[in-house]
Amino acid sequence: MVRKKRLTKVNTLTIAEVERALSFTQPGLAITEARDVILAEGVYIVTDGPNGIGPIARYEIGIIFPKIYPSEEPSVYETAGTVERVADRHMYPSGRCCTCIWEEWLAKSIDTSVEAFCDGPLHNFFLSQFMFDKTRKWPFGDRSHGVDGVIEAIGDLLGVGPDEDAARRYIEIVAAREIKGHWACPCGSGKRLRNCHNDYVRELRGRVKHERAQKLLERLIETKLQERATPMESSQQP
Amino acid sequence: MTANDAPTHESVLQALHAGIDMPEEIFEEIVAKYESLSAWLDRDASNIKRYQPFIAPQGSVLLGTANQPIKANEEYDVDLVCRLNAAKNELTQRELKASVGREILSYAASHDMAYTPEDKRRCWTLKYADDRRFHMDVLPCIPDADCYRKRLVESGHQSIAANISVTGQAIAITDKTDPNYDRLTEEWPTSNPLGYAEWFLEQMAERLLVEKRNLMRHTTIYDKVEDIPNHKVKTTLQKAIQLLKRHRDTMFAENPEHKPISIIINTLSALAYDDEDSLVGALTAILKTMDKFIENRAGVAWVANPVNPEENFADKWAEEREKEAQFYRWLTSVRRDFGSYLNGSFPENVPAALRDRLGKTLVEKVVDEIQLTEISAPAVITSAAALSRAETMVEQVRESGTETTPWCAKRD
């Protein structure tokens, strides 16, 4: 898999970090270590406490944190079948939860610690599931499935429209180790970069690290390959 | 019950803290007792009068983190320093210990104390009559500021050395197990409990001032904020530490040998504390991050004494791995127990684990006093109130700019 490539800095996640992120905020999750992963299993609480009132909803979940986190994403499972396991609920048949496009989150986040993941994508996912149950709307929106979702993510991140070619050109130029002014501008004008969106591209490269853009590009390529190999049933489309 | 007087996690925790805090009258009694002892040591016939003996509280009484004992028949443990203005070349550790001891023994005899003071490793222990409910550990010592500063400079801690209010109170103490106990030497065991207390106060200085200003609004006793003694108010840091210590004391009631020591809890809590104005906020900050402040110095777990970073409060961990293991066992437990309440329960529903740790009788009393009945939280709350609270949370996420969007890659 393309994802096996590492970011430049490889962490070794410790059980202490996961305990710090979860033991107090999610006391219903038991944290254990198993070779190359750290597991959190039990009851996940959506709560507005302690500064609010208390629990809003509970989900039975399991999280597998690879020790090479965040180079590799944690896998989150809803284990009780409370949430319908269909793509439109952002659930795989196995109960695995699609909390976010991992590489998009990495690319746009300064803090990518386990704590930030728990307070961010994990928290938002189950809050969103509760809200969707009540309102049939996703409070933070949701991505289209498959490659279209990745294109949307790149578009949002880099401020380009949901156009695959443009998204691809922009993410490639942000992912490059270095850029040259005589390169073609990713906007598609046919001009050289130095005579076109030079400033904008440099601003993007300042905001998104090239290694992280590279990961997002790899996700785009991988998703496309998977889609080509197994076309999705139209009924599963959003 | 209206929204205004509905119990909150904060109000319940505040009431629980009030239930374990050392009562004001005990504090006053302790002060009266050590002032009486101080006057005796300074009387004309005293063999140490020429050294201007000075007695002051140290430890939890000084830090404002003393709890009531868990059981009714247990005593308060009051730590005092007894400082003589003597120099190291004037007397040995043994002579200092003995000369203070002579006066303490005569004090006990002339005050008809039921128990003879005991000569311990570093201190003299005065046990009062059974109904007094406390004993005092008096630590004989002499000033040691210059040596202390010199050592700090030598080990590269110039900024601490320059902080007179911290270093000026350093002391040399006696220790029966010290090889130099009987020798006239400059090499004495050192300590700085009053300097540590100064550092502790600094960590909560802003909150202390806020609490004193609050008190000024409710009393006419004091002319100005500066007149209010520290022990008259209590910060969220002190209260949080008291709750943590109570949790520890009940957790290790049957196995006190390896219980995490207070100085480690105090130090890590004060470092994690960020002037939170609520007890809930202080506990949250402390429990989420306190272990981040345990350093790793070449493989050795190090809880640095903030007023002497070369001293490791966790030095016993290297000798007895069990102590380190028990600290982390406690940390996981205290995080879960307070987390189950603050993040997993409604304010009126104190989970059984926390109730046991803070004292079943106390928790039930507090719950009764706030006129509550315990209810269990339903697994999923489907009311409109839950939805509106969830909507508020959605708003908070949006405001913090940490929205994330779910996705599906089409196949697992």
PDB file of N, CA, C and O in Angstrom, chain B residues 84-132:
ATOM      1  N   LEU B  84      17.215  27.546  64.102  1.00  0.00           N
ATOM      2  CA  LEU B  84      18.066  28.301  65.031  1.00  0.00           C
ATOM      3  C   LEU B  84      19.081  29.087  64.217  1.00  0.00           C
ATOM      4  O   LEU B  84      19.630  28.567  63.233  1.00  0.00           O
ATOM      5  N   ASN B  85      19.341  30.303  64.640  1.00  0.00           N
ATOM      6  CA  ASN B  85      20.333  31.092  63.918  1.00  0.00           C
ATOM      7  C   ASN B  85      21.736  30.707  64.351  1.00  0.00           C
ATOM      8  O   ASN B  85      22.444  31.473  64.990  1.00  0.00           O
ATOM      9  N   ALA B  86      22.134  29.524  63.975  1.00  0.00           N
ATOM     10  CA  ALA B  86      23.476  29.040  64.309  1.00  0.00           C
ATOM     11  C   ALA B  86      24.213  28.747  63.010  1.00  0.00           C
ATOM     12  O   ALA B  86      23.585  28.640  61.945  1.00  0.00           O
ATOM     13  N   ALA B  87      25.527  28.631  63.121  1.00  0.00           N
ATOM     14  CA  ALA B  87      26.332  28.320  61.933  1.00  0.00           C
ATOM     15  C   ALA B  87      26.823  26.883  62.025  1.00  0.00           C
ATOM     16  O   ALA B  87      26.889  26.304  63.115  1.00  0.00           O
ATOM     17  N   LYS B  88      27.198  26.320  60.856  1.00  0.00           N
ATOM     18  CA  LYS B  88      27.605  24.920  60.831  1.00  0.00           C
ATOM     19  C   LYS B  88      28.886  24.675  61.628  1.00  0.00           C
ATOM     20  O   LYS B  88      29.122  23.558  62.077  1.00  0.00           O
ATOM     21  N   ASN B  89      29.721  25.715  61.776  1.00  0.00           N
ATOM     22  CA  ASN B  89      30.970  25.508  62.524  1.00  0.00           C
ATOM     23  C   ASN B  89      30.783  25.659  64.031  1.00  0.00           C
ATOM     24  O   ASN B  89      31.735  25.563  64.795  1.00  0.00           O
ATOM     25  N   GLU B  90      29.561  25.944  64.455  1.00  0.00           N
ATOM     26  CA  GLU B  90      29.302  26.093  65.889  1.00  0.00           C
ATOM     27  C   GLU B  90      28.890  24.796  66.550  1.00  0.00           C
ATOM     28  O   GLU B  90      29.090  24.607  67.745  1.00  0.00           O
ATOM     29  N   LEU B  91      28.231  23.927  65.799  1.00  0.00           N
ATOM     30  CA  LEU B  91      27.704  22.710  66.418  1.00  0.00           C
ATOM     31  C   LEU B  91      27.528  21.609  65.384  1.00  0.00           C
ATOM     32  O   LEU B  91      27.505  21.871  64.174  1.00  0.00           O
ATOM     33  N   THR B  92      27.427  20.382  65.887  1.00  0.00           N
ATOM     34  CA  THR B  92      27.199  19.253  64.982  1.00  0.00           C
ATOM     35  C   THR B  92      25.697  19.038  64.833  1.00  0.00           C
ATOM     36  O   THR B  92      24.892  19.616  65.585  1.00  0.00           O
ATOM     37  N   GLN B  93      25.337  18.173  63.879  1.00  0.00           N
ATOM     38  CA  GLN B  93      23.919  17.835  63.713  1.00  0.00           C
ATOM     39  C   GLN B  93      23.361  17.260  65.011  1.00  0.00           C
ATOM     40  O   GLN B  93      22.260  17.627  65.440  1.00  0.00           O
ATOM     41  N   ARG B  94      24.170  16.383  65.646  1.00  0.00           N
ATOM     42  CA  ARG B  94      23.700  15.758  66.878  1.00  0.00           C
ATOM     43  C   ARG B  94      23.447  16.814  67.957  1.00  0.00           C
ATOM     44  O   ARG B  94      22.420  16.769  68.654  1.00  0.00           O
ATOM     45  N   GLU B  95      24.348  17.783  68.045  1.00  0.00           N
ATOM     46  CA  GLU B  95      24.194  18.822  69.083  1.00  0.00           C
ATOM     47  C   GLU B  95      22.957  19.684  68.822  1.00  0.00           C
ATOM     48  O   GLU B  95      22.245  20.066  69.755  1.00  0.00           O
ATOM     49  N   LEU B  96      22.736  19.996  67.559  1.00  0.00           N
ATOM     50  CA  LEU B  96      21.538  20.788  67.225  1.00  0.00           C
ATOM     51  C   LEU B  96      20.278  20.010  67.618  1.00  0.00           C
ATOM     52  O   LEU B  96      19.374  20.547  68.278  1.00  0.00           O
ATOM     53  N   LYS B  97      20.250  18.736  67.193  1.00  0.00           N
ATOM     54  CA  LYS B  97      19.069  17.908  67.484  1.00  0.00           C
ATOM     55  C   LYS B  97      18.844  17.816  68.992  1.00  0.00           C
ATOM     56  O   LYS B  97      17.710  17.936  69.476  1.00  0.00           O
ATOM     57  N   ALA B  98      19.954  17.634  69.733  1.00  0.00           N
ATOM     58  CA  ALA B  98      19.856  17.453  71.188  1.00  0.00           C
ATOM     59  C   ALA B  98      19.431  18.745  71.889  1.00  0.00           C
ATOM     60  O   ALA B  98      18.590  18.722  72.798  1.00  0.00           O
ATOM     61  N   SER B  99      19.976  19.889  71.439  1.00  0.00           N
ATOM     62  CA  SER B  99      19.638  21.119  72.160  1.00  0.00           C
ATOM     63  C   SER B  99      18.183  21.522  71.928  1.00  0.00           C
ATOM     64  O   SER B  99      17.503  22.019  72.827  1.00  0.00           O
ATOM     65  N   VAL B 100      17.696  21.280  70.704  1.00  0.00           N
ATOM     66  CA  VAL B 100      16.267  21.536  70.455  1.00  0.00           C
ATOM     67  C   VAL B 100      15.444  20.520  71.266  1.00  0.00           C
ATOM     68  O   VAL B 100      14.443  20.871  71.905  1.00  0.00           O
ATOM     69  N   GLY B 101      15.919  19.280  71.272  1.00  0.00           N
ATOM     70  CA  GLY B 101      15.208  18.209  71.972  1.00  0.00           C
ATOM     71  C   GLY B 101      15.061  18.469  73.456  1.00  0.00           C
ATOM     72  O   GLY B 101      14.002  18.211  74.047  1.00  0.00           O
ATOM     73  N   ARG B 102      16.144  18.988  74.052  1.00  0.00           N
ATOM     74  CA  ARG B 102      16.104  19.265  75.489  1.00  0.00           C
ATOM     75  C   ARG B 102      14.940  20.219  75.820  1.00  0.00           C
ATOM     76  O   ARG B 102      14.182  20.004  76.751  1.00  0.00           O
ATOM     77  N   GLU B 103      14.786  21.239  75.003  1.00  0.00           N
ATOM     78  CA  GLU B 103      13.715  22.215  75.252  1.00  0.00           C
ATOM     79  C   GLU B 103      12.339  21.616  74.954  1.00  0.00           C
ATOM     80  O   GLU B 103      11.363  21.921  75.624  1.00  0.00           O
ATOM     81  N   ILE B 104      12.288  20.784  73.933  1.00  0.00           N
ATOM     82  CA  ILE B 104      11.001  20.156  73.595  1.00  0.00           C
ATOM     83  C   ILE B 104      10.575  19.213  74.722  1.00  0.00           C
ATOM     84  O   ILE B 104       9.399  19.194  75.123  1.00  0.00           O
ATOM     85  N   LEU B 105      11.551  18.486  75.255  1.00  0.00           N
ATOM     86  CA  LEU B 105      11.243  17.566  76.366  1.00  0.00           C
ATOM     87  C   LEU B 105      10.795  18.351  77.598  1.00  0.00           C
ATOM     88  O   LEU B 105       9.828  17.972  78.281  1.00  0.00           O
ATOM     89  N   SER B 106      11.477  19.471  77.862  1.00  0.00           N
ATOM     90  CA  SER B 106      11.077  20.248  79.039  1.00  0.00           C
ATOM     91  C   SER B 106       9.711  20.907  78.822  1.00  0.00           C
ATOM     92  O   SER B 106       8.920  21.077  79.748  1.00  0.00           O
ATOM     93  N   TYR B 107       9.429  21.262  77.566  1.00  0.00           N
ATOM     94  CA  TYR B 107       8.104  21.810  77.232  1.00  0.00           C
ATOM     95  C   TYR B 107       7.021  20.785  77.540  1.00  0.00           C
ATOM     96  O   TYR B 107       6.013  21.079  78.196  1.00  0.00           O
ATOM     97  N   ALA B 108       7.271  19.553  77.089  1.00  0.00           N
ATOM     98  CA  ALA B 108       6.286  18.483  77.293  1.00  0.00           C
ATOM     99  C   ALA B 108       6.071  18.226  78.786  1.00  0.00           C
ATOM    100  O   ALA B 108       4.933  18.076  79.251  1.00  0.00           O
ATOM    101  N   ALA B 109       7.185  18.218  79.530  1.00  0.00           N
ATOM    102  CA  ALA B 109       7.083  17.950  80.975  1.00  0.00           C
ATOM    103  C   ALA B 109       6.331  19.068  81.683  1.00  0.00           C
ATOM    104  O   ALA B 109       5.443  18.817  82.508  1.00  0.00           O
ATOM    105  N   SER B 110       6.644  20.304  81.349  1.00  0.00           N
ATOM    106  CA  SER B 110       6.022  21.420  82.062  1.00  0.00           C
ATOM    107  C   SER B 110       4.583  21.665  81.621  1.00  0.00           C
ATOM    108  O   SER B 110       3.843  22.393  82.268  1.00  0.00           O
ATOM    109  N   HIS B 111       4.188  21.076  80.474  1.00  0.00           N
ATOM    110  CA  HIS B 111       2.811  21.247  80.014  1.00  0.00           C
ATOM    111  C   HIS B 111       1.972  19.987  80.219  1.00  0.00           C
ATOM    112  O   HIS B 111       0.901  19.844  79.610  1.00  0.00           O
ATOM    113  N   ASP B 112       2.501  19.080  81.093  1.00  0.00           N
ATOM    114  CA  ASP B 112       1.760  17.853  81.406  1.00  0.00           C
ATOM    115  C   ASP B 112       1.301  17.112  80.163  1.00  0.00           C
ATOM    116  O   ASP B 112       0.159  16.622  80.096  1.00  0.00           O
ATOM    117  N   MET B 113       2.165  17.068  79.155  1.00  0.00           N
ATOM    118  CA  MET B 113       1.756  16.339  77.939  1.00  0.00           C
ATOM    119  C   MET B 113       1.736  14.846  78.224  1.00  0.00           C
ATOM    120  O   MET B 113       2.606  14.313  78.921  1.00  0.00           O
ATOM    121  N   ALA B 114       0.713  14.193  77.691  1.00  0.00           N
ATOM    122  CA  ALA B 114       0.488  12.789  78.011  1.00  0.00           C
ATOM    123  C   ALA B 114       1.596  11.891  77.461  1.00  0.00           C
ATOM    124  O   ALA B 114       1.871  10.827  77.995  1.00  0.00           O
ATOM    125  N   TYR B 115       2.221  12.326  76.369  1.00  0.00           N
ATOM    126  CA  TYR B 115       3.240  11.486  75.724  1.00  0.00           C
ATOM    127  C   TYR B 115       4.585  12.208  75.714  1.00  0.00           C
ATOM    128  O   TYR B 115       4.644  13.423  75.531  1.00  0.00           O
ATOM    129  N   THR B 116       5.642  11.447  75.909  1.00  0.00           N
ATOM    130  CA  THR B 116       6.987  12.016  75.822  1.00  0.00           C
ATOM    131  C   THR B 116       7.354  12.205  74.355  1.00  0.00           C
ATOM    132  O   THR B 116       7.141  11.287  73.546  1.00  0.00           O
ATOM    133  N   PRO B 117       7.882  13.375  73.991  1.00  0.00           N
ATOM    134  CA  PRO B 117       8.276  13.586  72.589  1.00  0.00           C
ATOM    135  C   PRO B 117       9.285  12.529  72.141  1.00  0.00           C
ATOM    136  O   PRO B 117      10.142  12.098  72.914  1.00  0.00           O
ATOM    137  N   GLU B 118       9.169  12.139  70.888  1.00  0.00           N
ATOM    138  CA  GLU B 118      10.028  11.067  70.366  1.00  0.00           C
ATOM    139  C   GLU B 118      11.125  11.635  69.475  1.00  0.00           C
ATOM    140  O   GLU B 118      10.880  12.533  68.666  1.00  0.00           O
ATOM    141  N   ASP B 119      12.297  11.060  69.617  1.00  0.00           N
ATOM    142  CA  ASP B 119      13.456  11.469  68.827  1.00  0.00           C
ATOM    143  C   ASP B 119      13.509  10.609  67.559  1.00  0.00           C
ATOM    144  O   ASP B 119      13.962   9.479  67.584  1.00  0.00           O
ATOM    145  N   LYS B 120      13.038  11.193  66.446  1.00  0.00           N
ATOM    146  CA  LYS B 120      12.990  10.437  65.182  1.00  0.00           C
ATOM    147  C   LYS B 120      14.243  10.706  64.357  1.00  0.00           C
ATOM    148  O   LYS B 120      15.127  11.436  64.772  1.00  0.00           O
ATOM    149  N   ARG B 121      14.258  10.158  63.143  1.00  0.00           N
ATOM    150  CA  ARG B 121      15.464  10.265  62.305  1.00  0.00           C
ATOM    151  C   ARG B 121      15.872  11.731  62.043  1.00  0.00           C
ATOM    152  O   ARG B 121      17.016  12.111  62.178  1.00  0.00           O
ATOM    153  N   ARG B 122      14.903  12.560  61.675  1.00  0.00           N
ATOM    154  CA  ARG B 122      15.236  13.955  61.385  1.00  0.00           C
ATOM    155  C   ARG B 122      14.522  14.939  62.312  1.00  0.00           C
ATOM    156  O   ARG B 122      14.903  16.098  62.383  1.00  0.00           O
ATOM    157  N   CYS B 123      13.444  14.479  62.959  1.00  0.00           N
ATOM    158  CA  CYS B 123      12.628  15.441  63.698  1.00  0.00           C
ATOM    159  C   CYS B 123      12.298  14.932  65.102  1.00  0.00           C
ATOM    160  O   CYS B 123      12.585  13.795  65.456  1.00  0.00           O
ATOM    161  N   TRP B 124      11.711  15.826  65.869  1.00  0.00           N
ATOM    162  CA  TRP B 124      11.104  15.473  67.142  1.00  0.00           C
ATOM    163  C   TRP B 124       9.598  15.421  66.947  1.00  0.00           C
ATOM    164  O   TRP B 124       9.022  16.321  66.329  1.00  0.00           O
ATOM    165  N   THR B 125       8.986  14.368  67.482  1.00  0.00           N
ATOM    166  CA  THR B 125       7.535  14.263  67.324  1.00  0.00           C
ATOM    167  C   THR B 125       6.842  14.530  68.655  1.00  0.00           C
ATOM    168  O   THR B 125       7.126  13.876  69.661  1.00  0.00           O
ATOM    169  N   LEU B 126       5.959  15.531  68.635  1.00  0.00           N
ATOM    170  CA  LEU B 126       5.162  15.853  69.826  1.00  0.00           C
ATOM    171  C   LEU B 126       3.758  15.320  69.619  1.00  0.00           C
ATOM    172  O   LEU B 126       3.069  15.735  68.679  1.00  0.00           O
ATOM    173  N   LYS B 127       3.379  14.433  70.504  1.00  0.00           N
ATOM    174  CA  LYS B 127       2.032  13.880  70.395  1.00  0.00           C
ATOM    175  C   LYS B 127       1.183  14.505  71.498  1.00  0.00           C
ATOM    176  O   LYS B 127       1.589  14.507  72.670  1.00  0.00           O
ATOM    177  N   TYR B 128       0.078  15.056  71.113  1.00  0.00           N
ATOM    178  CA  TYR B 128      -0.800  15.690  72.095  1.00  0.00           C
ATOM    179  C   TYR B 128      -1.790  14.663  72.642  1.00  0.00           C
ATOM    180  O   TYR B 128      -1.865  13.539  72.165  1.00  0.00           O
ATOM    181  N   ALA B 129      -2.528  15.082  73.638  1.00  0.00           N
ATOM    182  CA  ALA B 129      -3.501  14.172  74.250  1.00  0.00           C
ATOM    183  C   ALA B 129      -4.441  13.625  73.187  1.00  0.00           C
ATOM    184  O   ALA B 129      -4.611  14.216  72.127  1.00  0.00           O
ATOM    185  N   ASP B 130      -5.031  12.484  73.483  1.00  0.00           N
ATOM    186  CA  ASP B 130      -5.816  11.770  72.485  1.00  0.00           C
ATOM    187  C   ASP B 130      -6.924  12.601  71.860  1.00  0.00           C
ATOM    188  O   ASP B 130      -7.290  12.402  70.709  1.00  0.00           O
ATOM    189  N   ASP B 131      -7.461  13.538  72.621  1.00  0.00           N
ATOM    190  CA  ASP B 131      -8.575  14.304  72.058  1.00  0.00           C
ATOM    191  C   ASP B 131      -8.099  15.461  71.181  1.00  0.00           C
ATOM    192  O   ASP B 131      -8.897  16.192  70.623  1.00  0.00           O
ATOM    193  N   ARG B 132      -6.782  15.654  71.085  1.00  0.00           N
ATOM    194  CA  ARG B 132      -6.280  16.775  70.290  1.00  0.00           C
ATOM    195  C   ARG B 132      -6.276  16.476  68.792  1.00  0.00           C
ATOM    196  O   ARG B 132      -6.243  17.353  67.964  1.00  0.00           O
TER     197      ARG B 132
END
